[in-house]
């Protein structure tokens, strides 16, 4: 059967962006418009002829618009199979007009949740009025019309997004109808819309009735943003998906200002750099390789922080990912552009015009370096983190924000100096983003050595000290978890470490404290572990 000519369009939209121009183009193609409530008024104000759906059905809108399109005269016109005699006979018998085009977008349920969440926090703590306001944004008639039109896409065209209007108008204006291929594509997109909409509603009710931060049902509602060149290795395919309502700054919503396409590994490293640098208050720079820092520093300006961060492990820093917590300025860009440095990608709140010019014209890498702009830093929204295992997902609360200094305790006879305490604070912020078992040593708010991902904590200590080399003398040391034995204390003290920070909590804490007292080392217990597996 040939594609049915579009004679009538039923239009009912919450988001009216572009709808008047779209409807005007339909009228120009001799399409008759039918519409509801606010959409009808919007079209009439644009000077377009439109029939009120209530006048057609003979049944007025009621209950604050809850009931307006749920009527056989509406859904019969959407669902009619034009190649079936019995369907055509039923339409003629009951005076049903066919709607060959249905234009619907749904009540802004997710947007309403986002606004209410900004005001009231997690859904589980919302007052009744906020819950009621969210429920009122659950569309009933809209999804019903969308699903009906999408199911009957052999004969009915469904539009659910303003981005679809142009292709529909082009075909209707050119031949009076849409192609089967376009209708099938639009039907698939329509079912994706209603599925995502229903999933958001389901998750909302799961959170309302949940105890604690974990909903009874967890469902992924992700939209593919791009297919990547490959995954961790060239033989692995990969793609990037976007969470609905994701709050920034983040890499998914960042602007890429320069450089080649981001790879899977670039995104992982840039995300780690962003997570690390946002914990630091002064102007700071972090340098990462394979999700672990090989350098980091805080200073009075970004240029100094950059120089000192790259001094942490210059060999490992070649081909690194760099993160900043301030907009990148020209002085810091000049440091990055020095001969011998090679940077894969940079993430920062922004870039000055001068820094952008330097980074894209002066170094050998020029147009290849990826420059990612994430915008102004805000407090991290927290939430849940998810990791996949075979057969399911592991879900936990995000380990975000700074630890409470008033919970820290000096457990040794020696007390840290103000300078040591500043360095302990810096290294403690860094060690939480190193793969456990994690050890970092630092001095003057800069990393000097890192031991990451070892099966033995004493091995991590030895690696961090070895990486620091001569710089280890005068450093402080941070450990992401407690020391089970005093052997690490002896190794650190022999290398010239002057103070230690760790969570505490081992059955051998007293032995470890005694070892520090023997060496005159101050040690701070934070009371909080930061494993990063």
XYZ file of C-alpha atoms in Angstrom:
533
model
C 0.000 0.000 0.000
C 1.195 3.519 -0.795
C 1.835 5.930 2.036
C -1.408 7.628 3.123
C -1.718 11.295 2.317
C -1.515 13.425 5.435
C -4.833 15.231 5.650
C -5.047 15.947 9.359
C -2.522 16.519 12.152
C -3.320 16.183 15.839
C -0.992 18.473 17.798
C -0.634 18.491 21.598
C 2.735 19.611 22.933
C 4.138 20.720 26.264
C 7.342 22.141 24.727
C 6.159 24.589 22.075
C 9.571 25.346 20.611
C 9.237 25.490 16.814
C 5.666 24.216 16.786
C 4.102 27.344 15.229
C 6.506 27.291 12.271
C 5.995 23.554 11.849
C 2.209 23.918 11.929
C 2.336 26.797 9.455
C 4.287 24.619 7.027
C 1.675 21.880 7.426
C -1.140 24.326 6.707
C 0.723 25.436 3.593
C 0.699 21.771 2.522
C -3.133 21.641 2.967
C -3.018 19.741 6.273
C -5.906 20.413 8.658
C -4.878 21.066 12.278
C -6.580 19.710 15.407
C -5.277 20.612 18.819
C -5.851 20.835 22.584
C -5.865 23.513 25.283
C -2.687 25.543 25.509
C -1.326 24.261 22.199
C -4.482 25.340 20.375
C -4.248 28.832 21.885
C -0.572 29.036 20.876
C -1.406 28.139 17.275
C -4.351 30.532 17.151
C -2.130 33.347 18.443
C 0.194 32.552 15.534
C -2.760 33.145 13.181
C -3.219 29.514 12.172
C -6.580 27.792 11.592
C -7.029 25.025 14.149
C -9.949 22.861 15.320
C -10.412 22.391 19.069
C -10.301 18.664 19.824
C -13.131 19.165 22.354
C -15.340 20.582 19.604
C -14.597 17.516 17.487
C -15.260 14.930 20.209
C -18.167 16.824 21.748
C -16.578 16.145 25.122
C -15.029 19.109 26.996
C -11.655 19.085 28.681
C -12.049 18.541 32.408
C -10.221 17.849 35.654
C -7.590 20.537 34.965
C -6.800 19.031 31.565
C -6.337 15.490 32.840
C -9.069 14.339 30.483
C -9.043 15.655 26.922
C -7.729 13.192 24.317
C -8.752 9.851 25.856
C -11.678 9.360 23.453
C -12.564 6.828 20.684
C -12.885 9.634 18.136
C -9.240 10.500 18.800
C -7.682 7.065 19.106
C -9.801 5.527 16.362
C -8.413 8.155 13.997
C -4.852 7.341 15.074
C -5.135 3.538 15.076
C -7.129 2.981 11.882
C -5.511 0.455 9.522
C -6.399 1.973 6.168
C -5.929 -1.299 4.292
C -8.669 -3.047 6.298
C -12.273 -2.744 5.195
C -13.619 -3.350 8.725
C -11.532 -0.467 10.148
C -12.721 1.917 7.441
C -16.316 0.794 7.965
C -16.082 1.394 11.730
C -14.750 4.907 11.123
C -17.574 5.711 8.727
C -20.201 4.251 11.042
C -19.025 6.252 14.075
C -17.987 9.472 12.327
C -14.284 9.028 13.085
C -11.805 11.208 11.206
C -8.320 9.850 10.476
C -5.206 11.532 11.920
C -2.291 10.656 9.683
C 0.124 12.819 11.697
C 0.340 13.020 15.492
C 2.624 15.615 17.111
C 3.080 15.115 20.855
C 5.744 15.827 23.444
C 5.154 14.905 27.036
C 4.706 16.817 30.280
C 8.145 17.840 31.641
C 8.322 15.183 34.361
C 12.138 14.888 34.546
C 12.614 18.669 34.403
C 10.135 19.017 37.266
C 12.060 16.441 39.314
C 15.306 18.323 38.680
C 13.825 21.630 39.891
C 12.231 20.058 42.956
C 15.483 18.216 43.694
C 17.425 21.482 43.706
C 15.011 22.803 46.310
C 14.397 19.739 48.476
C 17.351 17.381 47.949
C 16.957 13.576 47.576
C 13.457 12.392 46.687
C 13.144 10.240 49.809
C 13.079 13.427 51.912
C 10.588 15.453 49.872
C 7.528 16.959 51.539
C 4.103 15.793 50.392
C 3.509 18.971 48.368
C 6.643 18.354 46.301
C 5.668 14.726 45.658
C 2.187 15.848 44.576
C 3.688 18.461 42.236
C 5.815 15.788 40.592
C 2.872 13.410 40.205
C 0.862 16.116 38.428
C 3.538 16.138 35.724
C 2.917 12.486 34.856
C 1.385 12.583 31.394
C -1.397 10.092 30.617
C -3.011 11.093 27.329
C 0.293 12.050 25.692
C 2.049 8.662 26.010
C -1.170 6.937 24.980
C -1.329 8.909 21.736
C 2.390 8.447 21.116
C 2.232 4.684 21.575
C -0.903 4.398 19.438
C 0.636 6.363 16.567
C 3.951 4.529 16.826
C 2.240 1.139 16.838
C 0.264 2.147 13.721
C 3.302 3.645 11.959
C 2.418 1.873 8.721
C -0.252 4.543 8.364
C 0.412 7.186 11.014
C 3.428 9.493 11.419
C 4.464 10.281 14.986
C 6.589 13.325 15.928
C 7.890 13.571 19.502
C 10.732 16.082 19.173
C 11.223 19.446 17.476
C 14.348 18.068 15.784
C 12.070 15.808 13.708
C 9.882 18.582 12.273
C 12.136 19.518 9.345
C 12.327 16.026 7.837
C 8.541 15.586 8.149
C 7.788 18.938 6.516
C 10.213 18.228 3.691
C 8.428 15.003 2.772
C 4.885 16.294 3.280
C 5.551 19.417 1.239
C 7.221 17.359 -1.473
C 4.699 14.553 -1.843
C 1.863 14.949 0.651
C 3.008 11.998 2.756
C 5.950 10.568 4.646
C 7.940 7.519 3.612
C 7.607 4.156 5.378
C 11.287 4.378 6.309
C 10.837 7.723 8.092
C 7.688 6.547 9.874
C 9.482 3.448 11.155
C 12.426 5.519 12.362
C 10.125 7.975 14.123
C 8.180 5.112 15.717
C 11.377 3.695 17.207
C 12.307 7.094 18.618
C 8.787 7.480 20.014
C 8.926 4.190 21.914
C 12.364 5.181 23.239
C 10.791 8.418 24.537
C 7.913 6.682 26.313
C 10.221 3.998 27.721
C 12.543 6.643 29.175
C 9.545 8.582 30.490
C 8.054 5.548 32.220
C 11.455 4.604 33.598
C 11.864 8.049 35.163
C 8.445 7.686 36.795
C 9.287 4.204 38.045
C 12.569 5.391 39.537
C 10.813 8.339 41.189
C 8.342 6.064 42.975
C 11.129 3.642 43.887
C 13.000 6.521 45.546
C 9.881 7.849 47.287
C 9.349 4.482 48.926
C 12.995 3.634 49.555
C 14.788 3.406 52.857
C 18.192 5.052 52.602
C 19.929 6.085 49.366
C 19.284 2.877 47.399
C 16.024 2.537 45.433
C 14.240 -0.814 45.440
C 14.601 -0.970 41.652
C 17.590 0.509 39.825
C 17.224 1.030 36.094
C 19.704 2.547 33.668
C 18.228 5.281 31.482
C 21.063 6.307 29.209
C 21.239 7.950 25.803
C 24.114 7.209 23.459
C 26.099 10.365 22.783
C 28.818 9.028 20.532
C 30.516 5.864 19.326
C 34.200 5.977 20.259
C 37.060 4.879 18.024
C 37.598 1.845 20.263
C 37.691 0.848 23.918
C 40.621 0.223 26.227
C 42.264 -1.686 23.355
C 41.808 -1.437 19.571
C 39.937 -4.759 19.313
C 37.209 -3.540 21.730
C 34.287 -1.458 20.448
C 33.106 1.338 22.766
C 30.559 4.138 23.091
C 29.759 7.018 25.457
C 26.284 7.277 27.025
C 24.703 10.177 28.904
C 22.731 9.995 32.142
C 19.525 12.064 32.234
C 19.823 15.161 34.384
C 23.561 14.693 34.993
C 24.933 17.660 36.929
C 28.220 19.302 35.954
C 30.974 19.912 35.763
C 31.609 16.602 34.040
C 33.277 15.244 30.931
C 30.031 14.148 29.279
C 28.702 17.707 29.216
C 32.062 19.393 28.594
C 32.891 21.421 25.480
C 35.808 20.158 23.433
C 37.600 23.260 22.184
C 40.457 21.592 20.330
C 42.069 18.332 19.393
C 41.403 14.867 18.108
C 38.412 12.754 19.062
C 38.482 11.609 22.679
C 39.253 7.957 23.286
C 37.822 5.641 25.920
C 41.032 5.880 27.950
C 41.161 9.685 27.531
C 37.703 9.951 29.083
C 38.625 7.729 32.029
C 41.787 9.716 32.745
C 40.119 13.107 32.280
C 37.342 12.075 34.663
C 39.935 11.014 37.249
C 41.828 14.298 36.806
C 38.637 16.293 37.298
C 37.675 14.314 40.416
C 41.130 14.849 41.908
C 41.689 18.530 41.186
C 38.251 19.612 42.390
C 39.241 18.525 45.928
C 41.941 21.228 46.063
C 41.183 24.833 47.040
C 44.291 26.825 45.979
C 45.250 27.124 42.290
C 46.210 23.536 41.466
C 47.400 21.229 38.708
C 47.248 17.421 38.567
C 49.092 15.215 36.062
C 47.702 11.709 35.454
C 48.665 8.507 33.695
C 46.378 5.470 33.687
C 44.005 6.905 36.303
C 46.784 7.540 38.847
C 48.564 10.832 39.555
C 52.221 11.071 38.607
C 52.329 14.685 39.742
C 50.191 17.284 41.487
C 50.743 20.624 43.163
C 48.962 23.591 44.690
C 50.507 27.072 44.635
C 49.660 30.758 44.595
C 49.300 30.668 40.790
C 48.680 28.056 38.093
C 52.054 28.465 36.404
C 53.930 27.568 39.590
C 51.522 24.717 40.321
C 52.043 23.386 36.776
C 55.831 23.538 36.988
C 55.930 21.755 40.337
C 53.340 19.143 39.308
C 55.463 18.118 36.320
C 58.532 17.875 38.556
C 56.847 15.080 40.530
C 57.603 12.364 37.937
C 58.768 13.955 34.662
C 59.278 10.622 32.893
C 55.756 9.367 33.621
C 54.296 12.784 32.782
C 55.122 12.340 29.078
C 51.829 11.749 27.254
C 49.803 12.594 30.335
C 46.373 14.013 31.117
C 46.381 17.357 32.971
C 43.651 18.860 35.147
C 43.160 22.349 36.605
C 40.761 23.849 39.136
C 41.036 27.368 37.683
C 40.623 28.700 34.132
C 43.938 28.156 32.387
C 45.966 31.355 31.916
C 48.804 32.257 29.567
C 51.578 31.762 32.146
C 50.502 28.174 32.868
C 50.093 27.493 29.133
C 53.672 28.657 28.563
C 54.877 26.072 31.091
C 52.928 23.319 29.302
C 54.361 24.439 25.957
C 57.978 24.088 27.050
C 60.125 21.769 24.885
C 60.105 18.140 25.953
C 56.578 18.134 27.352
C 53.846 16.109 25.627
C 50.244 16.355 26.848
C 47.372 14.245 25.502
C 44.478 16.220 26.968
C 43.658 19.001 29.420
C 40.523 19.570 31.480
C 39.846 22.953 33.091
C 36.943 25.235 33.972
C 37.957 27.428 31.009
C 40.809 28.854 28.942
C 41.916 32.439 28.384
C 42.248 33.514 24.745
C 46.014 33.761 25.230
C 46.333 30.266 26.723
C 44.245 28.770 23.916
C 46.468 30.441 21.324
C 49.644 29.201 23.021
C 48.470 25.609 23.427
C 47.238 25.279 19.864
C 50.142 26.964 18.065
C 53.380 26.766 20.058
C 54.042 23.153 21.178
C 54.828 20.376 18.756
C 51.441 18.787 19.502
C 49.490 21.960 18.534
C 46.100 20.983 17.080
C 46.245 17.460 18.516
C 45.890 18.301 22.200
C 42.340 17.833 23.457
C 41.140 20.873 25.396
C 38.057 20.185 27.511
C 36.128 23.030 29.137
C 33.817 21.973 31.978
C 32.738 25.365 33.317
C 32.781 26.748 36.824
C 33.326 24.198 39.591
C 30.442 23.612 41.950
C 29.968 21.339 44.916
C 29.825 17.775 43.668
C 26.225 16.495 43.619
C 27.320 13.162 45.099
C 24.762 10.445 44.444
C 25.517 6.829 43.587
C 28.374 5.208 41.713
C 27.800 2.036 39.724
C 30.242 -0.663 38.605
C 29.329 -3.665 36.553
C 30.246 -7.194 37.553
C 29.284 -10.394 35.775
C 25.537 -10.766 36.210
C 24.791 -7.486 37.972
C 25.833 -4.115 39.308
C 27.581 -2.933 42.446
C 26.133 0.357 43.713
C 27.521 2.597 46.420
C 27.376 6.183 47.585
C 30.002 8.338 45.906
C 33.141 9.055 47.957
C 33.003 12.800 47.427
C 33.741 15.957 49.356
C 36.473 16.742 51.824
C 36.899 14.927 55.117
C 36.086 16.733 58.340
C 39.275 18.072 59.903
C 37.666 18.185 63.333
C 37.589 14.357 63.240
C 41.366 14.091 62.798
C 43.465 13.117 65.805
C 47.199 13.436 66.419
C 47.984 10.088 68.070
C 51.730 10.516 68.632
C 53.829 12.408 71.132
C 55.203 14.642 68.374
C 52.802 17.221 66.993
C 52.826 18.234 63.288
C 53.956 21.762 62.487
C 51.676 24.083 60.532
C 53.737 23.395 57.390
C 53.510 19.651 57.910
C 49.767 19.871 58.534
C 49.293 21.750 55.244
C 51.240 19.031 53.417
C 49.338 16.280 55.217
C 46.076 17.878 54.127
C 47.284 18.034 50.526
C 48.547 14.458 50.395
C 45.384 13.162 52.072
C 43.299 14.757 49.305
C 45.535 13.072 46.710
C 45.796 9.560 48.157
C 42.046 8.962 47.949
C 42.298 9.021 44.138
C 45.219 6.593 43.885
C 44.502 2.911 43.318
C 44.806 0.977 46.575
C 46.935 -0.027 48.259
C 47.816 3.660 47.917
C 50.743 5.623 49.303
C 51.748 9.163 48.364
C 54.615 11.277 49.638
C 54.676 15.030 49.185
C 56.278 18.254 50.285
C 55.350 21.919 49.969
C 51.888 20.971 48.623
C 53.303 18.902 45.763
C 53.482 15.162 45.095
C 56.965 13.704 45.095
C 56.216 9.977 44.774
C 53.269 7.602 44.392
C 52.896 3.893 45.109
C 49.682 2.533 43.585
C 47.788 -0.703 43.224
C 50.178 -3.026 45.042
C 49.088 -6.186 46.825
C 51.265 -5.228 49.829
C 51.167 -1.820 51.502
C 54.862 -1.966 52.317
C 55.535 -2.460 48.578
C 53.538 0.716 47.862
C 55.611 2.581 50.460
C 58.849 1.419 48.875
C 57.666 2.360 45.367
C 56.535 5.837 46.485
C 59.888 6.450 48.203
C 61.805 5.143 45.193
C 59.805 7.419 42.873
C 60.522 10.404 45.118
C 64.246 9.666 45.207
C 66.239 12.408 46.913
C 63.035 14.435 47.278
C 61.691 11.947 49.836
C 63.699 13.589 52.617
C 61.446 16.126 54.326
C 58.250 14.736 52.787
C 55.081 13.727 54.554
C 53.356 10.427 53.751
C 49.671 9.571 53.294
C 48.175 6.080 53.266
C 44.622 5.375 52.079
C 44.141 2.671 54.743
C 45.727 1.656 58.016
C 49.207 0.191 58.390
C 48.881 -3.414 59.552
C 52.496 -3.512 60.764
C 55.251 -1.097 61.752
C 57.586 -2.108 58.902
C 56.263 0.665 56.654
C 56.954 3.250 59.356
C 60.588 2.184 59.533
C 60.960 2.333 55.730
C 59.402 5.805 55.606
C 61.506 7.161 58.459
C 64.725 5.773 56.950
C 63.906 7.657 53.729
C 63.489 10.958 55.599
C 59.689 11.155 55.869
C 58.800 13.640 58.622
C 55.059 13.062 59.255
C 52.343 10.524 58.424
C 48.579 10.621 57.890
C 46.404 7.500 57.751
C 42.898 6.375 58.798
C 43.928 4.206 61.749
C 41.817 1.283 62.881
C 44.311 -1.600 62.783
C 44.604 -4.087 65.633
C 48.282 -3.096 65.563
C 47.695 0.656 65.840
C 49.577 0.806 69.141
C 52.599 -0.883 67.575
C 52.534 1.581 64.670
C 52.156 4.566 67.023
C 55.063 3.307 69.123
C 57.232 3.051 66.001
C 56.438 6.678 65.164
C 57.215 7.773 68.712
C 60.583 6.009 68.555
C 61.428 7.989 65.424
C 59.876 11.269 66.609
C 57.356 11.258 63.747
C 53.988 12.964 64.205
C 51.096 10.859 62.928
C 47.477 11.842 62.284
C 44.525 9.449 62.292
C 41.653 10.655 60.072
C 39.165 7.971 61.060
C 38.124 7.493 57.438
C 39.458 5.035 54.857
C 39.607 5.802 51.116
C 40.125 2.560 49.238
C 39.899 2.971 45.462
C 39.776 -0.448 43.815
